[in-house]
Short mmCIF file of C-alpha atoms and ligand atoms in Angstrom, two decimals:
data_model
loop_
_atom_site.label_atom_id
_atom_site.label_comp_id
_atom_site.label_asym_id
_atom_site.label_seq_id
_atom_site.Cartn_x
_atom_site.Cartn_y
_atom_site.Cartn_z
CA MET A 1 207.83 82.64 67.01
CA TYR A 2 208.06 86.39 67.11
CA THR A 3 209.84 88.31 64.55
CA ALA A 4 211.49 91.68 65.07
CA PRO A 5 208.52 93.66 63.64
CA GLN A 6 206.24 91.65 65.77
CA ILE A 7 208.16 92.50 68.87
CA MET A 8 208.14 96.17 67.90
CA ALA A 9 204.38 96.03 67.72
CA LEU A 10 204.07 94.64 71.30
CA LYS A 11 204.92 98.01 72.71
CA SER A 12 202.29 99.22 75.14
CA LYS A 13 200.13 96.23 74.37
CA LYS A 14 201.96 93.37 76.11
CA LYS A 15 204.81 93.10 78.60
CA ILE A 16 207.69 91.40 76.80
CA VAL A 17 209.60 88.67 78.55
CA MET A 18 213.17 87.88 77.59
CA LEU A 19 215.40 85.27 79.28
CA THR A 20 218.83 83.98 78.75
CA ALA A 21 219.87 80.51 77.78
CA TYR A 22 223.10 78.98 76.65
CA ASP A 23 222.36 75.32 76.18
CA TYR A 24 219.77 72.86 74.65
CA LEU A 25 218.16 71.97 77.97
CA LEU A 26 217.51 75.41 79.44
CA ALA A 27 216.21 76.64 76.02
CA ASN A 28 213.89 73.80 76.02
CA TYR A 29 212.60 74.73 79.41
CA LEU A 30 212.26 78.29 78.39
CA GLU A 31 210.22 77.52 75.18
CA LYS A 32 207.89 75.27 77.12
CA ALA A 33 207.43 77.91 79.67
CA GLY A 34 206.45 80.28 77.01
CA VAL A 35 209.06 82.93 76.92
CA ASP A 36 208.91 85.72 74.25
CA ILE A 37 212.57 86.00 73.36
CA ILE A 38 215.62 83.84 74.28
CA LEU A 39 218.86 85.88 74.59
CA VAL A 40 222.11 84.19 74.25
CA GLY A 41 223.76 86.81 76.16
CA ASP A 42 227.44 87.16 76.65
CA SER A 43 226.67 86.62 80.46
CA LEU A 44 227.42 82.99 79.35
CA GLY A 45 231.04 83.85 79.91
CA MET A 46 230.18 84.16 83.68
CA VAL A 47 227.39 81.80 84.29
CA PHE A 48 228.25 79.10 81.82
CA LEU A 49 232.10 79.40 81.24
CA GLY A 50 233.11 80.68 84.75
CA TYR A 51 234.90 83.85 83.64
CA LYS A 52 234.92 86.82 86.13
CA ASP A 53 233.32 88.99 83.44
CA THR A 54 231.89 88.96 79.88
CA LEU A 55 235.06 90.31 78.16
CA PRO A 56 236.74 86.92 77.14
CA VAL A 57 233.59 85.77 75.27
CA THR A 58 234.23 85.24 71.49
CA VAL A 59 232.01 85.32 68.48
CA ASP A 60 232.76 81.39 68.14
CA ASP A 61 231.57 81.02 71.77
CA VAL A 62 228.34 82.65 70.96
CA ILE A 63 227.82 80.69 67.82
CA TYR A 64 228.37 77.46 69.57
CA HIS A 65 225.88 78.22 72.40
CA VAL A 66 223.24 79.68 70.02
CA LYS A 67 223.40 76.45 67.92
CA ALA A 68 222.69 74.48 71.08
CA VAL A 69 219.93 76.91 72.05
CA LYS A 70 218.10 76.86 68.60
CA ARG A 71 218.12 72.93 68.91
CA GLY A 72 216.23 73.34 72.13
CA ALA A 73 213.99 75.97 71.23
CA LYS A 74 213.04 75.71 67.37
CA ASP A 75 209.94 77.99 67.76
CA THR A 76 211.16 80.90 69.84
CA MET A 77 212.94 84.02 68.78
CA ILE A 78 216.61 84.00 69.54
CA VAL A 79 218.78 87.15 70.05
CA ALA A 80 222.59 86.61 70.04
CA ASP A 81 224.92 89.08 71.98
CA MET A 82 227.77 90.56 70.02
CA PRO A 83 230.66 89.92 72.42
CA PHE A 84 233.35 92.39 73.32
CA MET A 85 235.43 93.70 70.38
CA SER A 86 233.29 91.97 67.72
CA TYR A 87 231.86 95.20 66.59
CA GLN A 88 233.41 98.19 68.46
CA GLU A 89 236.48 98.65 66.16
CA SER A 90 234.70 99.10 62.82
CA ILE A 91 231.52 98.89 60.88
CA MET A 92 233.10 96.07 58.90
CA ASP A 93 233.77 94.03 61.89
CA ALA A 94 230.19 94.45 63.03
CA VAL A 95 228.89 93.33 59.46
CA ARG A 96 231.37 90.39 59.23
CA ASN A 97 230.74 89.15 62.93
CA ALA A 98 226.94 89.74 63.01
CA GLY A 99 226.69 88.18 59.58
CA LYS A 100 228.51 85.17 60.73
CA ILE A 101 226.49 84.79 63.79
CA VAL A 102 223.10 84.98 61.93
CA LYS A 103 224.20 82.98 59.01
CA THR A 104 225.50 80.12 60.93
CA SER A 105 223.79 79.77 64.35
CA GLY A 106 219.97 80.07 64.23
CA ALA A 107 219.68 83.56 65.79
CA SER A 108 217.50 85.94 64.05
CA ALA A 109 218.78 89.08 65.66
CA VAL A 110 221.67 90.40 67.44
CA LYS A 111 222.13 92.62 70.62
CA LEU A 112 224.99 95.05 71.04
CA GLU A 113 225.89 97.39 73.95
CA GLY A 114 226.52 101.10 73.28
CA GLY A 115 225.10 104.45 72.87
CA LEU A 116 225.72 107.04 70.13
CA GLU A 117 229.04 105.36 69.26
CA ALA A 118 227.24 102.10 68.32
CA CYS A 119 224.69 103.64 66.07
CA PRO A 120 226.81 103.55 62.73
CA GLN A 121 227.13 99.73 63.43
CA ILE A 122 223.39 99.34 64.14
CA LYS A 123 222.43 101.20 60.99
CA ALA A 124 224.80 99.22 58.93
CA LEU A 125 223.45 95.79 60.33
CA VAL A 126 219.88 96.82 59.80
CA SER A 127 220.65 98.01 56.24
CA ILE A 128 221.86 94.38 55.23
CA GLY A 129 218.80 92.84 56.96
CA ILE A 130 220.00 91.98 60.51
CA PRO A 131 217.61 93.14 63.20
CA VAL A 132 219.45 94.75 66.07
CA MET A 133 218.58 95.07 69.77
CA GLY A 134 220.49 98.05 71.34
CA HIS A 135 221.63 97.77 75.02
CA ILE A 136 222.03 101.20 77.12
CA GLY A 137 222.49 101.99 80.76
CA LEU A 138 224.97 99.76 82.50
CA GLN A 139 227.10 98.03 79.81
CA PRO A 140 228.89 95.10 81.39
CA GLN A 141 231.53 95.00 78.60
CA SER A 142 232.65 98.41 80.10
CA VAL A 143 233.14 96.97 83.50
CA ASN A 144 236.83 98.21 83.58
CA LYS A 145 235.79 101.61 82.74
CA TYR A 146 233.14 101.86 85.53
CA GLY A 147 235.42 99.95 87.92
CA GLY A 148 232.21 97.92 88.88
CA TYR A 149 228.58 97.78 88.03
CA PRO A 150 226.99 101.20 89.11
CA VAL A 151 223.37 102.24 88.81
CA GLN A 152 222.86 104.52 85.54
CA GLY A 153 220.67 107.38 84.92
CA VAL A 154 221.06 109.12 88.30
CA SER A 155 222.38 112.55 87.51
CA GLY A 156 220.76 115.13 85.38
CA SER A 157 223.42 114.85 82.50
CA ASP A 158 223.27 111.15 82.56
CA ILE A 159 219.56 111.14 82.27
CA THR A 160 219.73 113.51 79.39
CA ARG A 161 222.43 111.32 77.65
CA LEU A 162 220.37 108.13 78.17
CA ILE A 163 217.30 109.65 76.45
CA LYS A 164 219.39 110.93 73.52
CA GLU A 165 221.04 107.64 73.12
CA ALA A 166 217.65 105.68 73.15
CA LYS A 167 216.37 108.12 70.52
CA ALA A 168 219.54 107.74 68.36
CA ILE A 169 219.27 103.80 68.62
CA GLU A 170 215.72 104.04 67.53
CA GLU A 171 216.58 106.25 64.67
CA ALA A 172 219.45 103.92 63.62
CA GLY A 173 216.84 101.12 63.17
CA ALA A 174 216.96 99.12 66.28
CA PHE A 175 213.80 97.13 67.00
CA ALA A 176 214.23 97.16 70.73
CA ILE A 177 216.45 98.42 73.52
CA VAL A 178 217.75 96.69 76.65
CA ALA A 179 218.07 99.34 79.50
CA GLU A 180 220.32 97.81 82.21
CA LYS A 181 220.54 98.98 85.95
CA VAL A 182 218.87 102.43 85.02
CA LEU A 183 217.18 104.36 87.88
CA SER A 184 213.63 103.35 87.50
CA LYS A 185 212.32 106.94 87.06
CA THR A 186 214.74 107.38 84.30
CA ALA A 187 214.03 104.11 82.58
CA ALA A 188 210.35 105.05 82.54
CA VAL A 189 211.01 108.36 80.91
CA ILE A 190 213.28 106.54 78.30
CA THR A 191 210.47 104.02 77.66
CA LYS A 192 208.06 106.87 76.94
CA SER A 193 210.44 108.70 74.73
CA VAL A 194 210.84 106.07 72.18
CA ASN A 195 208.45 103.93 69.90
CA ILE A 196 210.24 100.69 70.15
CA PRO A 197 210.10 98.53 73.38
CA VAL A 198 212.45 99.11 76.14
CA ILE A 199 213.29 95.96 77.97
CA GLY A 200 214.59 96.41 81.38
CA ILE A 201 216.90 94.56 83.68
CA GLY A 202 216.98 96.11 87.15
CA SER A 203 215.30 99.12 85.70
CA GLY A 204 211.88 98.93 87.23
CA PRO A 205 208.28 98.52 86.20
CA GLY A 206 208.00 101.34 83.69
CA CYS A 207 209.74 99.34 80.84
CA ASP A 208 207.83 97.60 78.13
CA GLY A 209 209.42 94.29 79.36
CA GLN A 210 211.84 92.55 81.54
CA VAL A 211 214.93 90.36 80.94
CA LEU A 212 216.79 88.35 83.59
CA VAL A 213 219.71 85.90 83.47
CA THR A 214 217.90 82.58 83.87
CA PRO A 215 220.40 80.76 86.14
CA ASP A 216 220.04 83.82 88.38
CA LEU A 217 216.34 83.62 88.60
CA LEU A 218 216.37 79.78 89.17
CA GLY A 219 218.86 80.23 91.97
CA ALA A 220 221.23 78.14 89.86
CA PHE A 221 224.12 80.64 89.83
CA GLU A 222 225.54 81.63 93.23
CA ASP A 223 228.67 83.49 92.58
CA PHE A 224 226.76 86.86 93.17
CA THR A 225 223.30 88.00 93.03
CA PRO A 226 222.33 91.42 91.98
CA LYS A 227 219.56 93.32 93.99
CA PHE A 228 217.41 93.11 90.92
CA VAL A 229 217.22 89.40 90.77
CA LYS A 230 214.20 87.63 92.32
CA LYS A 231 214.90 83.97 92.84
CA TYR A 232 212.02 81.84 91.87
CA ASP A 233 213.83 78.57 93.04
CA ASN A 234 217.05 77.54 94.74
CA VAL A 235 218.34 75.03 91.98
CA SER A 236 221.74 75.15 93.29
CA GLU A 237 221.02 74.12 96.77
CA ARG A 238 218.50 71.52 95.66
CA SER A 239 220.97 70.04 92.96
CA ILE A 240 223.80 69.92 95.43
CA LYS A 241 221.68 68.06 97.88
CA ALA A 242 220.31 65.70 95.12
CA LEU A 243 223.87 64.96 93.92
CA GLY A 244 225.08 64.44 97.57
CA LYS A 245 222.31 61.75 98.06
CA PHE A 246 223.47 59.85 94.79
CA ILE A 247 227.05 59.98 96.13
CA LYS A 248 225.98 58.51 99.49
CA ASP A 249 223.76 55.93 97.80
CA VAL A 250 226.64 54.60 95.59
CA ARG A 251 229.03 54.48 98.45
CA ASN A 252 226.50 52.74 100.77
CA LYS A 253 225.69 50.43 97.94
CA ARG A 254 221.98 51.54 97.82
CA PHE A 255 222.45 52.52 94.06
CA PRO A 256 221.86 50.70 91.68
CA GLY A 257 218.91 49.00 93.29
CA ARG A 258 217.15 46.11 91.45
CA LYS A 259 215.14 48.41 89.40
CA TYR A 260 218.22 50.26 87.80
CA TYR A 261 220.09 47.50 86.05
CA TYR A 262 219.70 44.88 83.44
O1 KIV B 1 224.34 89.15 78.55
C1 KIV B 1 223.32 89.06 78.98
O2 KIV B 1 222.75 88.10 79.50
C2 KIV B 1 222.55 90.40 78.86
C3 KIV B 1 221.46 90.58 79.76
C4 KIV B 1 221.94 90.77 81.15
C5 KIV B 1 220.54 91.72 79.33
O3 KIV B 1 223.09 91.28 78.29
#
């Protein structure tokens, strides 16, 4: 199982693979497949709880899901997302909520969205022994500010700001940074400008690693599919087909056959 310092040491040596999980079963699949980090992202609000965005997710939701993930993946590093309004208001909130997550759930690190404004919180968490993964570029918790999910790091001032944010987050003590939906050229520059790994999502091959929402890559979540998702299966279609067969079999008295009862 990787620790935060070991993840830092992977920069430029090995591409880091992080994937999301929210439950025992998926976490167990990810561990068996050999993923480096499991992220219990606040994407759980959309792909697991059916909300329209990540904003309603609570600290208790995150703890509940990390506990299940930990039971399924005992030997994989787990990073827990800090949900909306669990750290933005004050350093004390950040310390209390990250402390509660790490103390009770089985996560060994937290991730939080934000640029310069998040640095005091990152510094405080690292100072009390909680490893932090930053998250720049598109920040889904700010969907109402953007009015959608736009590509980041396109204009000159945006590029300069993102590089400055990445450096400040490194300086604050983060062990890695997620760069979401950042123009690939910009993401490559950001990756080169810091000494900690930059894990991209929709930000191109210049990053030190890649993260995706697992139900997206499995083709299990169909509500919407961002351009950066490569579907490696069509679990949704295959599951609906399999379930339909079962329903038909019961109705047509083909299930349970002799093999399936006592
Ligand atoms: O919540 C999440 O799953 C994330 C990833 C998309 C990086 O933050």
